[in-house]
Amino acid sequence: LASSMCRNPAITSDERRRHRTMLELLVDTAEEYQRELECDRELYQVIALDAKGIPQSRITASRAARLLAEASQIATKATPADTKPRPGKQTSAKSATNEEADTAQQPVPAQH
């Protein structure tokens, strides 16, 4: 888009305004994409850390989907001005039961 604008420069003020608007939309789109990538990275980190907390187990797809949904809800509620630290992982009897039901025990290979 930008290279096309450079090859065909705007002549009228209306064309310059449209070019400026298109460039602003391009930048806004790129910034939104970057924010989504950061959010996705945080979600995958949550899943990875949760999986590490379950020794000798693998996280199931349903548990990962639940974690993604929870993290997504937290991310949509958070605002850029929100500077409060996020609370640590909270566990309860119910969540512990859900984790046990959602994990598949993996055999530990014996080393010879």
mmCIF file of C-alpha atoms in Angstrom, residues 16-83:
data_model
loop_
_atom_site.group_PDB
_atom_site.id
_atom_site.type_symbol
_atom_site.label_atom_id
_atom_site.label_comp_id
_atom_site.label_asym_id
_atom_site.label_seq_id
_atom_site.Cartn_x
_atom_site.Cartn_y
_atom_site.Cartn_z
ATOM 1 C CA ARG A 16 -3.690 13.254 -0.004
ATOM 2 C CA ARG A 17 -6.410 12.999 2.632
ATOM 3 C CA ARG A 18 -7.423 9.537 1.386
ATOM 4 C CA HIS A 19 -3.783 8.398 1.342
ATOM 5 C CA ARG A 20 -3.306 9.681 4.876
ATOM 6 C CA THR A 21 -6.476 7.885 6.006
ATOM 7 C CA MET A 22 -5.341 4.622 4.389
ATOM 8 C CA LEU A 23 -1.918 4.881 6.033
ATOM 9 C CA GLU A 24 -3.538 5.531 9.409
ATOM 10 C CA LEU A 25 -5.727 2.451 8.949
ATOM 11 C CA LEU A 26 -2.665 0.413 7.993
ATOM 12 C CA VAL A 27 -0.822 1.523 11.133
ATOM 13 C CA ASP A 28 -3.905 0.907 13.309
ATOM 14 C CA THR A 29 -4.262 -2.589 11.855
ATOM 15 C CA ALA A 30 -0.587 -3.361 12.496
ATOM 16 C CA GLU A 31 -0.830 -2.095 16.086
ATOM 17 C CA GLU A 32 -3.968 -4.160 16.737
ATOM 18 C CA TYR A 33 -2.248 -7.228 15.285
ATOM 19 C CA GLN A 34 0.727 -6.652 17.585
ATOM 20 C CA ARG A 35 -1.558 -6.331 20.640
ATOM 21 C CA GLU A 36 -3.304 -9.589 19.707
ATOM 22 C CA LEU A 37 0.054 -11.337 19.347
ATOM 23 C CA GLU A 38 1.108 -10.146 22.796
ATOM 24 C CA CYS A 39 -2.170 -11.400 24.255
ATOM 25 C CA ASP A 40 -1.751 -14.768 22.514
ATOM 26 C CA ARG A 41 1.797 -15.033 23.828
ATOM 27 C CA GLU A 42 0.527 -14.435 27.359
ATOM 28 C CA LEU A 43 -2.185 -17.068 26.915
ATOM 29 C CA TYR A 44 0.292 -19.673 25.691
ATOM 30 C CA GLN A 45 2.581 -18.831 28.593
ATOM 31 C CA VAL A 46 -0.301 -19.411 31.029
ATOM 32 C CA ILE A 47 -0.956 -22.801 29.461
ATOM 33 C CA ALA A 48 2.723 -23.747 29.528
ATOM 34 C CA LEU A 49 3.136 -22.734 33.155
ATOM 35 C CA ASP A 50 -0.008 -24.601 34.126
ATOM 36 C CA ALA A 51 1.223 -27.694 32.316
ATOM 37 C CA LYS A 52 4.533 -27.490 34.182
ATOM 38 C CA GLY A 53 2.640 -27.378 37.473
ATOM 39 C CA ILE A 54 1.135 -30.796 36.835
ATOM 40 C CA PRO A 55 4.032 -33.256 37.256
ATOM 41 C CA GLN A 56 4.225 -36.238 34.904
ATOM 42 C CA SER A 57 1.007 -35.217 33.173
ATOM 43 C CA ARG A 58 -0.105 -33.656 29.946
ATOM 44 C CA ILE A 59 -2.704 -30.936 29.762
ATOM 45 C CA THR A 60 -5.792 -31.928 27.775
ATOM 46 C CA ALA A 61 -7.346 -29.906 24.986
ATOM 47 C CA SER A 62 -10.428 -29.138 27.067
ATOM 48 C CA ARG A 63 -8.291 -27.819 29.939
ATOM 49 C CA ALA A 64 -6.240 -25.701 27.522
ATOM 50 C CA ALA A 65 -9.433 -24.308 25.991
ATOM 51 C CA ARG A 66 -10.745 -23.442 29.456
ATOM 52 C CA LEU A 67 -7.474 -21.712 30.348
ATOM 53 C CA LEU A 68 -7.588 -19.759 27.097
ATOM 54 C CA ALA A 69 -11.166 -18.694 27.750
ATOM 55 C CA GLU A 70 -10.339 -17.593 31.301
ATOM 56 C CA ALA A 71 -7.248 -15.677 30.202
ATOM 57 C CA SER A 72 -9.178 -14.097 27.349
ATOM 58 C CA GLN A 73 -11.838 -12.864 29.760
ATOM 59 C CA ILE A 74 -9.142 -11.406 31.999
ATOM 60 C CA ALA A 75 -7.436 -9.755 29.022
ATOM 61 C CA THR A 76 -10.657 -8.176 27.765
ATOM 62 C CA LYS A 77 -11.432 -6.806 31.231
ATOM 63 C CA ALA A 78 -7.934 -5.327 31.642
ATOM 64 C CA THR A 79 -7.340 -1.839 30.320
ATOM 65 C CA PRO A 80 -4.032 -0.258 29.258
ATOM 66 C CA ALA A 81 -4.304 2.159 32.216
ATOM 67 C CA ASP A 82 -4.735 -0.767 34.610
ATOM 68 C CA THR A 83 -1.429 -1.108 36.429
#
